[in-house]
Amino acid sequence: MDTKEKLIAFLDSKVKDFSKISDKIWDFAELQFKEKKSSELLSSVLENEGFTVEKNVAGIKTAFIASYGSGNPVIGILGEFDALSNMSQKSGVTHKEPLVEGAPGHGCGHHLLGTGSLAACIAVKEYLKETGMKGTIKFFGCPAEEGGAGKVFMVRSGCFEGVDVAMTWHPASQNMVWEDSSLATNQVYFNFKGISSHAAASPHLGRSALDAVELMNVGVNYLREHIISDARVHYAVTNTGGIAPNIVQAEATVLYLMRAPHISQVRDIYSRVCKIADGAALMTETQVETKFDTGECEYRPNIPLTKLIEKNLKEVLPIANYTQEDISLAKSMIDTMPSMDGFLHKLEDKKLVEYIEETGICNGFIEGTNGLGSGSTDVGDVSWVVPTAQFTTSCAACETPMHSWQLVAQGKSNLAHQGMITAAKTMALSAFDILQSPQVLQEIKEAFEKDFSQEKYICPIPEEVLPGY
Ligand SMILES: [Zn+2]
């Protein structure tokens, strides 16, 4: 058995152990910045495996870094473990039925994400231990991916200093690499303050904060024509100032989410939106205050590292350990979802199409990229400071949407566990290639230096904004 075969065999022999961990995190289903039990479980497993664990990093109680080995290269693997609100769902059933009404659930598969990354780290540790090779493997316990930008705070506090490469993955319903960029974001609250009065008896004394919010939204809707077409501006009125129409609203708040392909474009749009807010305040004689919520840089994939991951993902596919039970679960799940004909038509590999039609599982490598182009992720900020690559594996029936009850229902299935182990194998093999060959790392680093030769990372979140506030 060569080393790569050994790494694969090691991970295959531990499927049950790792599945137990991910199932527990599925049960915990903890929301952003509150992932106490999930973080504790992952860090204690790594501690027992001989990793040195640094807790409470970046001022976040549930963030941690577990390291094993010494010297360079330093390979980082990122793990997430936060759940989504209101996504509670019974496991293994093919209809929508919450486990606990209104409770959180793992609608984005982060229980698998954290555990798969942990499994990869443990496999690499076994290799380092056995060979006595130089090199460090680091698991980054990254909380609050879902709207909390946990990794941005970790980047800001220097957690990734000295790390040579960072890898991560995401559970999905297909095996693909992520070669696209994502959209950079700024999310900001605009709080307007006016003067309350009786809307009929003394309307002339009132200054309406709600009017200001409405005028601001109108202004921003006119702005849309004069910003780049790839930008996105969304808003939600989070405080209307009350429910009584006969009281002039003394306060109102609107939350803006601005996105664009490059963080500098987001900054530009944000400053223009601020001018519109000032204009709305001026028109209504109200006051406006901004409260910065969160921000992320765009994801900039390191291409040589992405190619390395692609090579290894192809090497560990197809997944051989599906059961009849997996197939019937996948097929019944597909019956609850919109038609996947559109997806199948796009596939060139006709054998794979046949396999999917027969089993409901996308058990092959999908060429192309996982199109994060219209989404955003806090992995983006990591990619600015460390050469970074990410990919997805098939952890659910083909075309299962993210953030859906169907994904939660499949989260403890063998389908999910096999996808998780496939991700672990891919990252362990890629880490092995980097440890083995200075040339591989050299290419990765050169590409990174070229990509960022003209730009320096500026944290999109202002210094005074703390995690979770
Ligand atoms: Zn996710």
Coordinates of C-alpha atoms and ligand atoms in Angstrom, one line a residue:
M1 CA 0.0 0.0 0.0
D2 CA 1.4 3.4 -0.9
T3 CA 0.9 6.4 1.4
K4 CA -2.1 7.7 -0.5
E5 CA -3.8 4.3 -0.3
K6 CA -3.0 4.2 3.4
L7 CA -4.6 7.6 4.0
I8 CA -7.7 6.5 2.1
A9 CA -7.9 3.2 4.0
F10 CA -7.4 5.0 7.3
L11 CA -10.4 7.3 6.6
D12 CA -12.6 4.5 5.3
S13 CA -11.9 2.5 8.5
K14 CA -13.0 5.5 10.6
V15 CA -16.3 6.4 8.8
K16 CA -18.4 5.2 11.8
D17 CA -16.4 7.3 14.3
F18 CA -16.5 10.5 12.3
S19 CA -20.2 9.9 11.4
K20 CA -21.0 9.8 15.1
I21 CA -19.3 13.2 15.6
S22 CA -21.2 14.8 12.7
D23 CA -24.5 13.3 13.9
K24 CA -23.9 14.8 17.3
I25 CA -23.3 18.2 15.8
W26 CA -26.5 17.7 13.7
D27 CA -28.3 17.1 17.0
F28 CA -26.7 20.2 18.7
A29 CA -27.8 22.4 15.8
E30 CA -26.3 25.6 17.4
L31 CA -26.6 29.0 15.9
Q32 CA -23.8 31.4 15.1
F33 CA -21.5 32.4 17.9
K34 CA -23.4 30.0 20.2
E35 CA -21.8 26.7 18.9
K36 CA -20.5 25.9 22.4
K37 CA -21.1 22.1 22.4
S38 CA -20.1 21.6 18.7
S39 CA -16.9 23.5 19.2
E40 CA -16.2 21.7 22.4
L41 CA -16.7 18.3 20.8
L42 CA -14.5 19.0 17.8
S43 CA -11.7 20.5 19.9
S44 CA -11.7 17.7 22.5
V45 CA -11.5 15.1 19.7
L46 CA -8.5 16.9 18.3
E47 CA -6.9 17.3 21.8
N48 CA -7.3 13.6 22.4
E49 CA -5.6 12.9 19.0
G50 CA -2.5 14.9 20.3
F51 CA -3.3 18.3 18.7
T52 CA -2.5 21.4 20.7
V53 CA -5.7 23.4 21.0
E54 CA -5.9 27.2 21.3
K55 CA -9.4 28.2 22.3
N56 CA -11.2 31.5 22.3
V57 CA -9.3 32.9 19.4
A58 CA -10.1 36.2 17.7
G59 CA -12.3 37.2 20.7
I60 CA -14.8 34.5 19.8
K61 CA -15.6 31.9 22.5
T62 CA -16.4 29.1 20.0
A63 CA -13.4 29.8 17.6
F64 CA -10.3 27.6 18.1
I65 CA -7.2 26.4 16.3
A66 CA -5.8 22.9 16.8
S67 CA -2.2 22.2 15.6
Y68 CA -0.1 19.1 15.2
G69 CA 3.5 18.8 14.0
S70 CA 6.2 21.3 13.7
G71 CA 7.8 23.5 11.0
N72 CA 6.8 24.2 7.5
P73 CA 4.8 23.7 5.4
V74 CA 1.9 24.8 7.6
I75 CA -1.4 23.4 6.1
G76 CA -4.6 24.9 7.3
I77 CA -8.0 23.1 6.9
L78 CA -11.1 25.2 7.8
G79 CA -14.1 23.7 9.5
E80 CA -17.5 25.2 10.2
F81 CA -20.2 23.9 12.5
D82 CA -23.0 26.5 12.9
A83 CA -26.7 25.8 12.1
L84 CA -29.5 27.9 10.6
S85 CA -32.4 29.3 12.5
N86 CA -35.9 27.8 11.9
M87 CA -34.5 24.8 10.0
S88 CA -35.4 22.0 12.4
Q89 CA -36.4 18.9 10.5
K90 CA -36.7 15.2 11.4
S91 CA -33.9 13.0 10.0
G92 CA -34.5 10.4 7.3
V93 CA -38.1 11.3 6.5
T94 CA -39.2 12.4 3.0
H95 CA -41.7 15.1 4.1
K96 CA -41.3 18.4 5.8
E97 CA -41.7 17.9 9.6
P98 CA -39.7 19.9 12.2
L99 CA -38.1 18.0 15.0
V100 CA -38.8 21.0 17.2
E101 CA -41.0 23.7 15.8
G102 CA -39.1 26.9 15.2
A103 CA -35.7 25.4 16.3
P104 CA -32.4 25.6 14.4
G105 CA -31.3 22.9 12.0
H106 CA -28.3 22.0 9.9
G107 CA -29.7 23.3 6.6
C108 CA -26.2 24.0 5.2
G109 CA -24.6 20.8 6.3
H110 CA -22.0 22.5 8.5
H111 CA -22.1 19.5 10.9
L112 CA -20.5 17.5 8.0
L113 CA -18.2 20.4 7.0
G114 CA -16.5 20.7 10.4
T115 CA -16.3 16.9 10.9
G116 CA -15.0 16.2 7.4
S117 CA -12.2 18.8 7.9
L118 CA -11.4 17.3 11.3
A119 CA -11.1 13.9 9.7
A120 CA -8.7 15.2 7.1
C121 CA -6.5 16.7 9.8
I122 CA -6.4 13.5 11.8
A123 CA -5.5 11.5 8.7
V124 CA -2.6 14.0 8.0
K125 CA -1.5 13.8 11.6
E126 CA -1.3 10.0 11.4
Y127 CA 1.0 10.4 8.4
L128 CA 3.2 13.0 10.1
K129 CA 3.4 10.9 13.2
E130 CA 4.3 7.7 11.3
T131 CA 6.9 9.3 9.1
G132 CA 8.3 11.9 11.5
M133 CA 8.1 14.3 8.6
K134 CA 8.4 18.1 9.1
G135 CA 5.2 20.0 8.6
T136 CA 2.3 21.3 10.6
I137 CA -1.4 20.6 10.2
K138 CA -3.9 23.1 11.6
F139 CA -7.6 22.7 12.0
F140 CA -9.3 26.1 12.1
G141 CA -12.6 25.9 14.1
C142 CA -14.5 28.7 12.3
P143 CA -17.8 29.7 13.9
A144 CA -20.6 31.8 12.5
E145 CA -20.4 31.3 8.8
E146 CA -24.1 32.0 8.4
G147 CA -24.2 35.7 8.6
G148 CA -21.7 36.2 11.4
A149 CA -18.5 36.4 9.2
G150 CA -16.6 34.5 11.8
K151 CA -13.6 34.0 9.6
V152 CA -13.3 37.7 8.8
F153 CA -12.7 38.3 12.5
M154 CA -10.2 35.4 12.6
V155 CA -8.3 36.9 9.6
R156 CA -8.4 40.4 11.3
S157 CA -6.8 39.1 14.5
G158 CA -4.0 37.3 12.6
C159 CA -5.1 33.7 13.1
F160 CA -3.8 32.8 9.6
E161 CA -0.3 34.3 9.9
G162 CA 2.4 31.8 8.9
V163 CA -0.1 29.4 7.2
D164 CA 1.1 28.3 3.8
V165 CA -2.2 27.0 2.3
A166 CA -5.8 26.8 3.4
M167 CA -8.3 24.2 2.2
T168 CA -12.0 23.8 2.8
W169 CA -15.0 22.2 1.3
H170 CA -18.8 22.4 1.5
P171 CA -21.4 19.6 1.5
A172 CA -23.6 19.8 -1.6
S173 CA -25.2 17.3 -4.0
Q174 CA -22.4 17.3 -6.5
N175 CA -18.6 16.7 -6.5
M176 CA -17.1 19.9 -7.9
V177 CA -14.3 22.4 -7.3
W178 CA -14.9 26.1 -6.7
E179 CA -13.0 28.1 -9.3
D180 CA -15.3 31.1 -9.3
S181 CA -15.0 34.2 -7.2
S182 CA -17.8 35.3 -4.8
L183 CA -19.3 38.7 -4.2
A184 CA -17.8 41.0 -1.6
T185 CA -20.3 42.5 0.9
N186 CA -21.0 45.2 3.4
Q187 CA -24.1 45.0 5.6
V188 CA -25.1 48.1 7.5
Y189 CA -28.0 49.4 9.6
F190 CA -29.3 52.9 9.0
N191 CA -31.1 54.1 12.1
F192 CA -33.3 57.2 11.6
K193 CA -34.5 59.3 14.5
G194 CA -37.3 61.8 14.2
I195 CA -39.9 63.4 16.4
S196 CA -43.1 61.7 17.4
S197 CA -46.5 63.5 17.4
H198 CA -50.2 62.9 16.8
A199 CA -50.5 62.4 13.1
A200 CA -53.9 64.1 12.9
A201 CA -53.8 66.7 15.7
S202 CA -50.3 67.9 15.3
P203 CA -48.7 66.5 12.2
H204 CA -46.7 69.7 11.7
L205 CA -44.8 69.0 14.9
G206 CA -43.7 65.5 13.8
R207 CA -40.6 64.5 11.9
S208 CA -41.0 61.0 10.5
A209 CA -38.2 58.5 10.7
L210 CA -40.3 56.1 8.6
D211 CA -40.6 58.8 5.8
A212 CA -36.8 59.0 5.9
V213 CA -36.5 55.2 5.4
E214 CA -38.9 55.3 2.5
L215 CA -37.1 58.2 0.9
M216 CA -33.8 56.5 1.4
N217 CA -35.1 53.4 -0.3
V218 CA -36.5 55.4 -3.2
G219 CA -33.1 57.1 -3.6
V220 CA -31.2 53.9 -3.6
N221 CA -33.6 52.4 -6.1
Y222 CA -32.7 55.3 -8.4
L223 CA -29.0 54.7 -7.7
R224 CA -29.3 51.2 -9.1
E225 CA -29.2 52.5 -12.7
H226 CA -25.8 54.2 -12.0
I227 CA -23.9 51.4 -10.4
I228 CA -22.1 48.5 -12.1
S229 CA -24.6 45.9 -13.3
D230 CA -22.9 43.1 -11.3
A231 CA -23.6 44.8 -8.0
R232 CA -26.5 43.8 -5.8
V233 CA -28.2 46.0 -3.3
H234 CA -30.8 44.5 -1.0
Y235 CA -32.6 46.0 2.0
A236 CA -35.0 45.0 4.8
V237 CA -36.9 47.4 7.0
T238 CA -36.1 46.0 10.4
N239 CA -37.9 48.6 12.5
T240 CA -40.9 50.5 11.1
G241 CA -41.2 52.7 14.2
G242 CA -44.5 51.1 15.4
I243 CA -47.8 49.8 14.1
A244 CA -50.0 52.8 14.7
P245 CA -50.6 54.9 11.6
N246 CA -51.8 57.8 13.7
I247 CA -48.5 58.3 15.4
V248 CA -45.6 60.0 13.5
Q249 CA -42.8 57.4 13.7
A250 CA -39.9 58.7 15.9
E251 CA -37.6 56.0 14.9
A252 CA -37.1 53.5 12.0
T253 CA -34.3 51.3 10.8
V254 CA -33.4 49.8 7.4
L255 CA -30.7 47.2 7.0
Y256 CA -28.8 47.3 3.7
L257 CA -26.8 44.5 2.2
M258 CA -24.5 45.7 -0.7
R259 CA -22.6 43.2 -2.8
A260 CA -20.2 43.5 -5.8
P261 CA -17.5 41.5 -7.4
H262 CA -14.7 43.5 -5.7
I263 CA -14.6 44.8 -2.2
S264 CA -13.5 48.3 -3.5
Q265 CA -16.7 48.4 -5.6
V266 CA -18.7 47.6 -2.4
R267 CA -16.9 50.4 -0.5
D268 CA -17.8 52.8 -3.3
I269 CA -21.5 51.8 -3.4
Y270 CA -21.6 52.0 0.4
S271 CA -20.3 55.6 0.4
R272 CA -23.0 56.6 -2.2
V273 CA -25.7 54.8 -0.2
C274 CA -24.6 56.8 2.9
K275 CA -25.0 60.1 0.9
I276 CA -28.6 59.1 0.0
A277 CA -29.2 58.3 3.7
D278 CA -27.9 61.8 4.6
G279 CA -30.2 63.2 1.9
A280 CA -33.2 61.4 3.3
A281 CA -32.4 62.8 6.8
L282 CA -32.0 66.3 5.4
M283 CA -35.4 66.1 3.6
T284 CA -37.3 64.8 6.6
E285 CA -35.4 66.8 9.3
T286 CA -34.4 63.6 11.0
Q287 CA -31.1 62.3 12.1
V288 CA -29.4 59.2 10.7
E289 CA -26.8 57.0 12.3
T290 CA -25.1 54.0 10.7
K291 CA -24.2 50.8 12.5
F292 CA -21.9 48.5 10.5
D293 CA -23.0 44.9 10.8
T294 CA -20.8 42.8 8.7
G295 CA -18.6 42.6 5.6
E296 CA -16.7 40.1 3.5
C297 CA -14.1 40.3 0.7
E298 CA -14.7 38.4 -2.5
Y299 CA -13.3 34.9 -2.7
R300 CA -10.2 34.7 -4.8
P301 CA -9.4 31.0 -5.5
N302 CA -5.8 29.9 -5.8
I303 CA -5.8 28.1 -9.1
P304 CA -2.8 25.7 -8.6
L305 CA -4.2 24.6 -5.2
T306 CA -7.7 24.2 -6.8
K307 CA -6.2 22.1 -9.6
L308 CA -4.5 20.0 -7.0
I309 CA -7.7 19.4 -5.2
E310 CA -9.5 18.6 -8.4
K311 CA -6.8 16.0 -9.2
N312 CA -7.3 14.3 -5.8
L313 CA -11.1 14.6 -5.8
K314 CA -11.1 12.8 -9.1
E315 CA -8.8 10.2 -7.7
V316 CA -11.1 9.3 -4.8
L317 CA -14.3 9.2 -6.9
P318 CA -16.6 7.5 -7.5
I319 CA -17.9 6.9 -4.0
A320 CA -18.1 3.1 -3.8
N321 CA -19.9 2.7 -0.5
Y322 CA -23.5 3.5 -1.2
T323 CA -26.2 1.1 0.0
Q324 CA -29.6 0.2 -1.4
E325 CA -31.0 2.3 1.4
D326 CA -29.1 5.4 0.2
I327 CA -30.5 4.9 -3.3
S328 CA -34.1 4.6 -2.1
L329 CA -33.7 7.7 0.2
A330 CA -32.2 9.7 -2.7
K331 CA -34.9 8.7 -5.1
S332 CA -37.7 9.5 -2.7
M333 CA -36.1 12.9 -1.9
I334 CA -35.9 13.7 -5.6
D335 CA -39.7 13.2 -5.8
T336 CA -40.1 16.1 -3.3
M337 CA -38.0 18.5 -5.4
P338 CA -38.3 20.4 -8.7
S339 CA -37.3 18.4 -11.8
M340 CA -33.6 18.0 -12.3
D341 CA -33.9 17.6 -16.1
G342 CA -32.3 21.0 -16.6
F343 CA -29.2 19.9 -14.7
L344 CA -29.0 16.5 -16.5
H345 CA -29.3 18.1 -19.9
K346 CA -26.1 20.1 -19.2
L347 CA -24.1 17.1 -18.3
E348 CA -21.8 15.8 -21.0
D349 CA -21.0 12.5 -19.3
K350 CA -23.9 10.3 -20.4
K351 CA -22.9 7.4 -18.2
L352 CA -23.1 9.7 -15.2
V353 CA -26.6 10.9 -16.4
E354 CA -27.7 7.3 -16.5
Y355 CA -26.3 6.6 -13.1
I356 CA -28.1 9.6 -11.6
E357 CA -31.4 8.6 -13.2
E358 CA -31.1 5.1 -11.8
T359 CA -29.9 6.1 -8.3
G360 CA -30.7 9.8 -7.6
I361 CA -27.1 10.3 -6.6
C362 CA -24.5 12.4 -8.5
N363 CA -21.6 10.0 -8.0
G364 CA -19.0 11.5 -10.4
F365 CA -16.9 14.6 -10.9
I366 CA -18.7 17.5 -12.5
E367 CA -16.5 19.5 -14.7
G368 CA -16.8 23.3 -14.6
T369 CA -17.1 25.3 -11.4
N370 CA -19.4 25.5 -8.6
G371 CA -20.6 29.0 -9.5
L372 CA -20.4 30.9 -6.2
G373 CA -20.5 34.0 -8.5
S374 CA -23.7 35.3 -7.1
G375 CA -23.2 34.3 -3.4
S376 CA -20.8 35.4 -0.7
T377 CA -18.7 33.6 1.9
D378 CA -16.3 34.5 4.7
V379 CA -13.8 32.1 3.1
G380 CA -13.2 35.1 0.8
D381 CA -11.2 36.9 3.5
V382 CA -9.0 33.9 4.1
S383 CA -8.3 33.7 0.4
W384 CA -6.8 37.2 0.6
V385 CA -4.2 36.3 3.2
V386 CA -3.5 32.6 2.5
P387 CA -3.6 30.7 -0.8
T388 CA -7.0 29.0 -0.5
A389 CA -9.1 26.5 -2.4
Q390 CA -12.5 24.9 -1.8
F391 CA -14.7 22.3 -3.3
T392 CA -17.9 20.4 -2.8
T393 CA -18.8 16.7 -2.5
S394 CA -22.1 14.9 -3.0
C395 CA -23.7 14.5 0.5
A396 CA -27.3 14.4 -0.6
A397 CA -29.7 13.4 -3.4
C398 CA -28.8 15.1 -6.7
E399 CA -29.9 18.7 -6.8
T400 CA -31.0 19.0 -3.2
P401 CA -31.1 22.7 -2.5
M402 CA -29.0 24.3 0.2
H403 CA -30.9 25.6 3.2
S404 CA -33.8 23.2 2.6
W405 CA -35.6 20.8 4.9
Q406 CA -34.5 18.0 2.4
L407 CA -30.9 18.7 3.2
V408 CA -31.5 18.6 6.9
A409 CA -33.4 15.4 6.6
Q410 CA -30.5 13.7 4.7
G411 CA -27.8 15.1 7.1
K412 CA -27.4 11.9 9.1
S413 CA -27.7 9.5 6.2
N414 CA -24.9 7.3 4.9
L415 CA -25.1 9.5 1.7
A416 CA -24.0 12.4 3.9
H417 CA -21.3 10.5 5.7
Q418 CA -19.8 9.1 2.5
G419 CA -19.7 12.6 1.0
M420 CA -18.0 13.8 4.2
I421 CA -15.3 11.1 4.1
T422 CA -14.8 11.8 0.4
A423 CA -14.0 15.4 1.2
A424 CA -11.7 14.3 4.0
K425 CA -9.8 12.0 1.6
T426 CA -9.5 14.8 -1.0
M427 CA -8.0 17.2 1.5
A428 CA -5.7 14.6 3.2
L429 CA -4.3 13.6 -0.2
S430 CA -3.8 17.2 -1.2
A431 CA -2.0 17.9 2.1
F432 CA 0.2 14.9 1.4
D433 CA 1.1 16.2 -2.1
I434 CA 2.1 19.6 -0.5
L435 CA 4.1 17.9 2.2
Q436 CA 5.8 15.7 -0.3
S437 CA 6.7 18.3 -3.0
P438 CA 8.2 21.7 -2.4
Q439 CA 7.6 22.4 -6.1
V440 CA 3.8 22.0 -5.6
L441 CA 3.8 24.6 -2.8
Q442 CA 6.1 26.9 -4.7
E443 CA 3.6 27.0 -7.6
I444 CA 0.8 27.8 -5.2
K445 CA 2.7 30.6 -3.6
E446 CA 3.8 32.1 -6.9
A447 CA 0.2 32.2 -8.1
F448 CA -0.8 33.9 -4.8
E449 CA 1.9 36.5 -5.0
K450 CA 1.0 37.3 -8.6
D451 CA -2.8 37.6 -7.8
F452 CA -2.2 40.0 -4.9
S453 CA 0.9 41.9 -6.1
Q454 CA -1.1 45.1 -6.5
E455 CA -3.5 44.7 -3.6
K456 CA -3.3 44.6 0.1
Y457 CA -5.9 43.1 2.4
I458 CA -8.0 45.6 4.2
C459 CA -10.5 44.1 6.6
P460 CA -14.0 44.9 5.4
I461 CA -15.2 45.2 9.0
P462 CA -14.2 48.3 10.9
E463 CA -12.0 47.8 13.9
E464 CA -14.6 48.9 16.4
V465 CA -17.1 46.2 15.3
L466 CA -16.7 43.1 17.5
P467 CA -17.8 39.6 16.7
G468 CA -21.5 38.9 17.3
Y469 CA -22.5 42.5 18.0
Ligands
ZN1 ZN -22.8 26.8 4.3

